[in-house]
């Protein structure tokens, strides 16, 4: 995942624009019981985001999702979001 600044107007706009997706994504990932179900939840959230918005803002969305999970005390889930490999990416 590319480096994304998490302050300033673009990130504030992204937070507001993707508020619902971020809340839903955090809740969904937070509710999973194992790393496998967490990975499936992350894949589903990212896939749905890509269908709605395309890939252009995906890095910002993933960064914000990870930040929100960290705020909830879910460090492992936040790391999983940051390190998640999309289909077709090199490992």
Coordinates of C-alpha atoms in Angstrom, one line a residue:
X1 CA 0.0 0.0 0.0
X2 CA 1.4 3.4 -0.9
X3 CA 2.1 6.1 1.7
X4 CA -0.8 8.4 2.2
X5 CA -0.8 11.6 4.3
X6 CA -3.5 11.4 7.0
X7 CA -4.0 15.1 7.6
X8 CA -5.0 18.1 5.6
X9 CA -8.0 18.8 3.3
X10 CA -7.9 15.7 1.1
X11 CA -7.9 13.3 4.0
X12 CA -10.6 15.3 5.8
X13 CA -12.7 15.2 2.7
X14 CA -12.1 11.4 2.4
X15 CA -13.2 10.9 6.0
X16 CA -16.4 12.7 5.4
X17 CA -17.1 11.1 2.0
X18 CA -16.4 7.5 3.2
X19 CA -17.9 7.9 6.7
X20 CA -20.5 5.2 6.2
X21 CA -18.1 2.7 4.6
X22 CA -15.5 3.3 7.3
X23 CA -18.0 2.8 10.1
X24 CA -19.4 -0.3 8.5
X25 CA -15.9 -1.7 7.7
X26 CA -14.6 -1.1 11.2
X27 CA -17.7 -2.7 12.8
X28 CA -17.5 -5.7 10.4
X29 CA -13.8 -6.4 10.9
X30 CA -14.1 -5.8 14.6
X31 CA -16.8 -8.4 14.9
X32 CA -14.7 -11.2 13.3
X33 CA -13.5 -14.0 15.6
X34 CA -10.4 -15.3 13.8
X35 CA -7.7 -14.1 11.4
X36 CA -9.3 -16.0 8.6
X37 CA -12.7 -14.4 9.0
X38 CA -11.0 -11.1 9.5
X39 CA -9.2 -11.5 6.1
X40 CA -12.4 -12.4 4.4
X41 CA -14.1 -9.4 5.9
X42 CA -11.3 -7.1 4.8
X43 CA -11.5 -8.6 1.3
X44 CA -15.2 -8.0 1.1
X45 CA -15.0 -4.4 2.4
X46 CA -12.2 -3.5 -0.1
X47 CA -14.1 -5.2 -2.9
X48 CA -17.3 -3.3 -2.2
X49 CA -15.3 0.0 -1.9
X50 CA -13.7 -0.7 -5.3
X51 CA -17.1 -1.4 -6.9
X52 CA -18.5 1.9 -5.5
X53 CA -15.5 4.2 -5.9
X54 CA -12.9 2.5 -8.0
X55 CA -9.2 2.2 -7.1
X56 CA -8.2 5.8 -7.1
X57 CA -9.1 6.4 -3.5
X58 CA -8.4 2.9 -2.2
X59 CA -5.1 3.7 -0.5
X60 CA -6.7 6.6 1.4
X61 CA -9.7 4.4 2.4
X62 CA -7.4 1.6 3.6
X63 CA -5.3 4.0 5.6
X64 CA -8.4 5.6 7.3
X65 CA -9.9 2.1 8.0
X66 CA -6.6 1.0 9.7
X67 CA -6.5 4.3 11.7
X68 CA -10.1 3.8 12.9
X69 CA -9.4 0.2 13.9
X70 CA -6.3 1.3 15.9
X71 CA -8.5 3.9 17.7
X72 CA -10.8 1.0 18.7
X73 CA -7.8 -0.9 20.1
X74 CA -7.7 -3.4 17.3
X75 CA -4.0 -3.3 16.4
X76 CA -3.9 -6.7 14.7
X77 CA -6.9 -5.9 12.5
X78 CA -5.4 -2.5 11.6
X79 CA -2.1 -4.3 10.6
X80 CA -4.1 -6.8 8.5
X81 CA -5.8 -4.0 6.6
X82 CA -2.5 -2.3 5.9
X83 CA -0.8 -5.5 4.9
X84 CA -3.7 -7.0 2.9
X85 CA -2.7 -8.1 -0.6
X86 CA -5.3 -7.5 -3.3
X87 CA -5.7 -10.2 -6.0
X88 CA -3.0 -9.7 -8.6
X89 CA -0.6 -8.0 -6.3
X90 CA 2.9 -9.5 -5.7
X91 CA 3.4 -10.8 -2.2

